Coordinates of N, CA and C in Angstrom, one line a residue:
M1 N -1.0 74.8 38.3 CA -0.5 74.9 39.7 C 0.0 73.5 40.1
R2 N 1.2 73.5 40.7 CA 1.9 72.2 41.1 C 1.3 71.7 42.4
T3 N 1.0 70.4 42.4 CA 0.5 69.8 43.7 C 1.5 68.9 44.3
E4 N 2.6 68.6 43.7 CA 3.6 67.7 44.3 C 4.8 68.5 44.7
A5 N 5.5 68.0 45.7 CA 6.7 68.6 46.1 C 7.8 68.3 45.1
P6 N 8.8 69.1 44.9 CA 9.9 68.8 44.0 C 10.7 67.7 44.5
P7 N 11.4 67.0 43.6 CA 12.2 65.8 44.0 C 13.4 66.3 44.8
V8 N 13.9 65.5 45.7 CA 15.1 65.8 46.5 C 16.1 64.8 46.2
G9 N 17.2 65.2 45.7 CA 18.2 64.2 45.2 C 17.7 63.4 44.0
S10 N 17.8 62.1 44.1 CA 17.3 61.3 43.0 C 16.0 60.6 43.4
V11 N 15.5 60.9 44.6 CA 14.2 60.3 45.0 C 13.1 61.3 45.1
A12 N 12.0 61.1 44.5 CA 10.9 62.1 44.6 C 10.2 61.9 45.9
R13 N 9.8 63.0 46.5 CA 9.0 63.0 47.7 C 7.6 62.8 47.4
P14 N 6.8 62.1 48.3 CA 5.4 61.9 48.0 C 4.7 63.3 48.1
P15 N 3.5 63.4 47.5 CA 2.8 64.6 47.5 C 2.5 65.0 49.0
A16 N 2.5 66.3 49.2 CA 2.2 66.8 50.6 C 0.8 66.5 51.1
N17 N -0.1 66.4 50.1 CA -1.5 66.2 50.5 C -2.0 64.7 50.4
N18 N -1.1 63.8 50.6 CA -1.3 62.4 50.5 C -2.2 62.0 51.6
A19 N -3.4 61.5 51.4 CA -4.3 61.1 52.4 C -3.8 59.9 53.2
A20 N -3.0 59.1 52.6 CA -2.5 57.9 53.3 C -1.5 58.3 54.5
T21 N -0.8 59.4 54.3 CA 0.1 59.8 55.3 C -0.4 60.9 56.2
A22 N -1.6 61.4 55.9 CA -2.1 62.5 56.7 C -2.4 62.1 58.2
G23 N -1.9 62.8 59.1 CA -2.1 62.5 60.5 C -1.1 61.6 61.1
S24 N -0.2 61.0 60.3 CA 0.8 60.2 60.9 C 2.2 60.8 60.5
A25 N 2.9 61.1 61.5 CA 4.3 61.7 61.3 C 5.3 60.6 61.4
S26 N 6.3 60.6 60.5 CA 7.3 59.6 60.5 C 8.3 60.0 61.6
V27 N 8.6 59.1 62.4 CA 9.5 59.3 63.5 C 10.6 58.2 63.5
R28 N 11.8 58.6 63.6 CA 12.9 57.6 63.5 C 12.7 56.7 64.7
P29 N 13.1 55.4 64.5 CA 12.9 54.4 65.5 C 13.7 54.7 66.8
S30 N 14.8 55.4 66.8 CA 15.5 55.6 68.0 C 15.0 56.9 68.8
A31 N 14.0 57.6 68.2 CA 13.5 58.8 68.9 C 12.8 58.4 70.2
Q32 N 13.1 59.1 71.2 CA 12.5 58.9 72.5 C 12.0 60.2 73.1
V33 N 10.9 60.1 73.8 CA 10.4 61.3 74.5 C 11.2 61.6 75.7
R34 N 11.7 62.8 75.9 CA 12.5 63.2 77.0 C 11.7 63.1 78.3
P35 N 12.2 62.5 79.4 CA 11.4 62.3 80.6 C 11.2 63.7 81.3
I36 N 10.1 63.7 82.1 CA 9.9 64.9 82.9 C 10.6 64.8 84.2
V37 N 11.3 65.8 84.6 CA 12.1 65.8 85.9 C 11.6 67.0 86.7
P38 N 11.6 66.8 88.1 CA 11.2 67.9 89.0 C 12.3 68.9 89.0
V39 N 12.0 70.1 89.3 CA 13.0 71.2 89.4 C 12.8 71.9 90.8
N40 N 13.8 72.0 91.6 CA 13.8 72.6 92.9 C 14.6 73.9 92.8
M41 N 14.3 74.8 93.7 CA 15.0 76.1 93.7 C 15.7 76.3 95.0
V42 N 16.9 76.9 94.9 CA 17.6 77.3 96.1 C 17.6 78.8 96.1
R43 N 17.5 79.4 97.3 CA 17.4 80.9 97.4 C 18.9 81.4 97.5
S44 N 19.1 82.5 96.8 CA 20.4 83.1 96.8 C 20.2 84.6 96.9
T45 N 21.1 85.3 97.5 CA 21.0 86.8 97.7 C 22.0 87.5 96.7
T46 N 22.8 86.7 96.0 CA 23.8 87.3 95.1 C 23.5 87.0 93.7
G47 N 23.9 87.8 92.8 CA 23.6 87.5 91.4 C 22.5 88.4 90.8
F48 N 22.0 88.0 89.6 CA 21.1 88.8 88.9 C 19.7 88.1 88.9
R49 N 18.6 88.8 88.9 CA 17.3 88.2 88.8 C 17.3 87.6 87.4
P50 N 16.5 86.5 87.2 CA 16.4 85.9 85.8 C 15.9 86.9 84.8
D51 N 15.1 87.9 85.1 CA 14.6 88.8 84.1 C 15.5 90.0 84.0
D52 N 16.6 90.1 84.6 CA 17.6 91.2 84.5 C 18.2 91.2 83.1
P53 N 18.3 92.3 82.4 CA 18.9 92.4 81.1 C 20.3 91.7 81.0
Y54 N 21.0 91.7 82.1 CA 22.4 91.1 82.2 C 22.3 89.7 81.7
V55 N 21.3 88.9 82.1 CA 21.3 87.5 81.8 C 21.2 87.3 80.3
R56 N 20.3 88.0 79.6 CA 20.2 87.8 78.2 C 21.3 88.4 77.4
R57 N 21.9 89.5 77.9 CA 23.0 90.2 77.2 C 24.3 89.3 77.3
F58 N 24.7 88.9 78.4 CA 26.0 88.3 78.6 C 25.9 86.7 78.7
W59 N 24.9 86.2 79.3 CA 24.9 84.7 79.4 C 24.6 84.1 78.0
V60 N 23.7 84.8 77.2 CA 23.4 84.3 75.9 C 24.7 84.3 75.1
A61 N 25.5 85.4 75.2 CA 26.8 85.4 74.5 C 27.7 84.3 74.9
A62 N 27.6 83.9 76.2 CA 28.6 82.9 76.7 C 28.1 81.4 76.4
L63 N 26.8 81.2 76.5 CA 26.3 79.8 76.3 C 25.4 79.6 75.1
G64 N 24.8 80.7 74.6 CA 23.9 80.6 73.5 C 22.5 80.7 73.9
P65 N 21.6 81.1 73.0 CA 20.2 81.4 73.3 C 19.4 80.2 73.7
G66 N 19.7 79.0 73.2 CA 18.9 77.9 73.5 C 19.2 77.4 75.0
A67 N 20.4 77.5 75.4 CA 20.8 77.1 76.8 C 20.1 78.1 77.8
I68 N 20.2 79.3 77.5 CA 19.7 80.3 78.4 C 18.1 80.3 78.4
A69 N 17.5 80.0 77.3 CA 16.1 79.8 77.3 C 15.7 78.7 78.1
E70 N 16.4 77.6 78.1 CA 16.1 76.4 78.9 C 16.4 76.8 80.4
L71 N 17.4 77.5 80.7 CA 17.7 77.9 82.1 C 16.5 78.7 82.6
L72 N 16.0 79.7 81.9 CA 14.9 80.5 82.3 C 13.6 79.7 82.4
R73 N 13.5 78.7 81.6 CA 12.3 77.8 81.7 C 12.4 76.9 83.0
L74 N 13.6 76.5 83.3 CA 13.8 75.8 84.6 C 13.5 76.6 85.8
V75 N 13.9 77.9 85.8 CA 13.7 78.8 86.9 C 12.2 79.0 87.1
R76 N 11.5 79.2 85.9 CA 10.0 79.4 86.0 C 9.3 78.2 86.6
A77 N 9.8 77.0 86.1 CA 9.2 75.7 86.6 C 9.4 75.6 88.1
A78 N 10.6 75.9 88.5 CA 10.9 75.8 90.0 C 10.1 76.7 90.8
E79 N 9.8 77.9 90.3 CA 9.0 78.9 91.0 C 7.6 78.4 91.1
K80 N 7.1 77.7 90.1 CA 5.7 77.1 90.1 C 5.6 75.8 90.7
G81 N 6.8 75.1 91.0 CA 6.7 73.8 91.6 C 6.4 72.7 90.5
E82 N 6.7 73.0 89.3 CA 6.4 72.0 88.2 C 7.6 71.3 87.7
G83 N 7.4 70.2 87.0 CA 8.5 69.5 86.4 C 8.6 69.9 84.9
V84 N 9.7 69.6 84.3 CA 10.0 70.0 82.9 C 10.6 68.8 82.2
R85 N 10.5 68.8 80.9 CA 11.2 67.8 80.1 C 12.7 67.9 80.3
L86 N 13.4 66.9 80.3 CA 14.8 66.9 80.5 C 15.5 67.9 79.5
P87 N 16.2 68.9 80.0 CA 16.7 69.9 79.0 C 17.7 69.3 78.1
R88 N 17.7 69.8 76.9 CA 18.7 69.4 75.9 C 20.1 70.0 76.2
Y89 N 20.1 71.1 76.8 CA 21.4 71.8 77.1 C 21.8 71.6 78.5
L90 N 21.3 70.6 79.2 CA 21.7 70.3 80.6 C 23.2 70.2 80.8
P91 N 23.9 69.5 79.9 CA 25.4 69.4 80.2 C 26.1 70.8 80.2
Q92 N 25.7 71.7 79.3 CA 26.3 73.0 79.3 C 25.9 73.8 80.5
L93 N 24.6 73.7 80.9 CA 24.2 74.4 82.1 C 24.8 73.9 83.4
M94 N 25.0 72.6 83.5 CA 25.7 72.0 84.6 C 27.2 72.4 84.7
K95 N 27.8 72.4 83.5 CA 29.2 72.7 83.4 C 29.5 74.2 83.8
A96 N 28.5 75.1 83.5 CA 28.6 76.5 83.9 C 28.1 76.7 85.3
N97 N 27.8 75.7 86.0 CA 27.3 75.8 87.4 C 26.0 76.6 87.6
L98 N 25.1 76.5 86.5 CA 23.8 77.2 86.6 C 22.8 76.2 87.0
V99 N 23.0 74.9 86.9 CA 22.1 73.9 87.3 C 22.9 72.8 87.9
S100 N 22.3 72.2 88.9 CA 22.9 71.0 89.5 C 21.8 69.9 89.7
S101 N 22.1 68.7 90.1 CA 21.1 67.7 90.3 C 21.3 67.1 91.7
T102 N 20.2 66.7 92.3 CA 20.3 66.0 93.6 C 19.1 65.1 93.6
S103 N 19.3 63.9 93.9 CA 18.3 62.8 94.1 C 17.1 62.9 93.1
G104 N 17.5 62.8 91.8 CA 16.5 62.8 90.8 C 15.8 64.1 90.4
A105 N 16.3 65.2 91.0 CA 15.7 66.5 90.6 C 16.8 67.4 90.2
L106 N 16.4 68.4 89.4 CA 17.3 69.4 89.0 C 17.2 70.6 90.0
V107 N 18.3 71.3 90.2 CA 18.3 72.4 91.2 C 18.8 73.7 90.5
V108 N 18.0 74.7 90.6 CA 18.4 76.0 90.0 C 18.3 77.1 91.2
A109 N 19.0 78.2 91.0 CA 19.0 79.2 92.0 C 18.0 80.3 91.5
N110 N 17.5 81.1 92.4 CA 16.6 82.1 92.0 C 17.3 83.3 91.5
R111 N 18.6 83.4 91.6 CA 19.4 84.5 91.0 C 20.5 83.8 90.2
I112 N 20.9 84.5 89.1 CA 21.9 84.0 88.1 C 23.2 84.7 88.4
P113 N 24.3 84.0 88.6 CA 25.6 84.6 88.9 C 26.2 85.3 87.7
P114 N 27.2 86.2 87.9 CA 27.9 86.8 86.7 C 28.6 85.7 85.9
V115 N 28.8 86.0 84.6 CA 29.4 85.1 83.7 C 30.9 84.9 84.3
P116 N 31.3 83.6 84.5 CA 32.6 83.4 85.0 C 33.7 83.8 84.0
R117 N 34.9 84.1 84.5 CA 36.0 84.5 83.6 C 36.3 83.4 82.5
E118 N 36.1 82.1 82.9 CA 36.4 81.0 82.0 C 35.5 81.0 80.7
L119 N 34.4 81.7 80.8 CA 33.5 81.7 79.6 C 33.5 83.1 78.9
Q120 N 34.2 84.1 79.5 CA 34.2 85.4 78.9 C 35.0 85.5 77.7
W121 N 35.9 84.5 77.4 CA 36.6 84.5 76.1 C 35.7 84.4 74.9
R122 N 34.5 84.0 75.1 CA 33.5 84.0 74.0 C 33.0 85.4 73.6
F123 N 33.2 86.3 74.5 CA 32.7 87.7 74.2 C 33.6 88.4 73.1
P124 N 32.9 89.0 72.2 CA 33.7 89.9 71.3 C 34.3 91.1 72.1
P125 N 35.4 91.7 71.7 CA 36.0 92.8 72.5 C 35.0 93.9 72.9
S126 N 34.1 94.3 72.1 CA 33.1 95.3 72.5 C 32.2 94.8 73.7
L127 N 31.8 93.6 73.6 CA 31.0 93.0 74.7 C 31.8 92.8 76.0
A128 N 33.1 92.4 75.8 CA 33.9 92.3 77.0 C 34.1 93.6 77.7
G129 N 34.2 94.7 76.9 CA 34.3 96.0 77.5 C 33.1 96.4 78.2
E130 N 31.9 96.1 77.6 CA 30.6 96.4 78.2 C 30.4 95.6 79.5
H131 N 30.9 94.4 79.5 CA 30.7 93.5 80.7 C 31.6 94.1 81.8
A132 N 32.8 94.5 81.5 CA 33.6 95.1 82.5 C 33.0 96.3 83.1
R133 N 32.3 97.2 82.3 CA 31.6 98.3 82.8 C 30.4 97.9 83.7
W134 N 29.8 96.8 83.3 CA 28.5 96.4 83.9 C 28.8 95.8 85.3
V135 N 29.8 95.0 85.4 CA 30.1 94.3 86.7 C 31.3 94.8 87.4
G136 N 32.1 95.5 86.8 CA 33.4 96.0 87.4 C 34.6 95.2 86.9
P137 N 35.7 95.8 87.0 CA 37.0 95.1 86.5 C 37.3 93.8 87.3
S138 N 37.0 93.8 88.6 CA 37.4 92.6 89.4 C 36.6 91.3 88.9
A139 N 35.4 91.5 88.5 CA 34.6 90.3 88.0 C 35.1 89.8 86.7
T140 N 35.7 90.8 85.9 CA 36.2 90.4 84.5 C 37.6 89.9 84.6
S141 N 38.4 90.4 85.4 CA 39.8 90.0 85.4 C 40.1 88.8 86.4
G142 N 39.1 88.6 87.3 CA 39.3 87.5 88.3 C 40.1 87.9 89.4
Q143 N 40.4 89.2 89.7 CA 41.2 89.6 90.8 C 40.4 89.6 92.1

């Protein structure tokens, strides 16, 4: 039975069970812990609840699963009054007007708006048709 990891490229990796490296993870020198930021919530009467299937079906197609997972994490944190680590997808969420910032805090709404027309180009034709049926032709065509 082999106890060493196979070589990678021309350099052999150290054994996985090396006692000298156990408990210490190698971290690149430029790595930094993301700061914790407060999250506030604004109340809205329009849009979809964060747990509505629309959010996962269409927003994930528009921005990706990581961005939407972070958005939902921000909404939960705002509901609880907690802070969160600075989101990795914050630029995408801000560009889509799902998150804003004011005086050192992130701001999210309690309801998620429909996917704007500018992002619907990412939908495959079948999903675009489903979206039109879901929200109506005026939200899809921008009329």
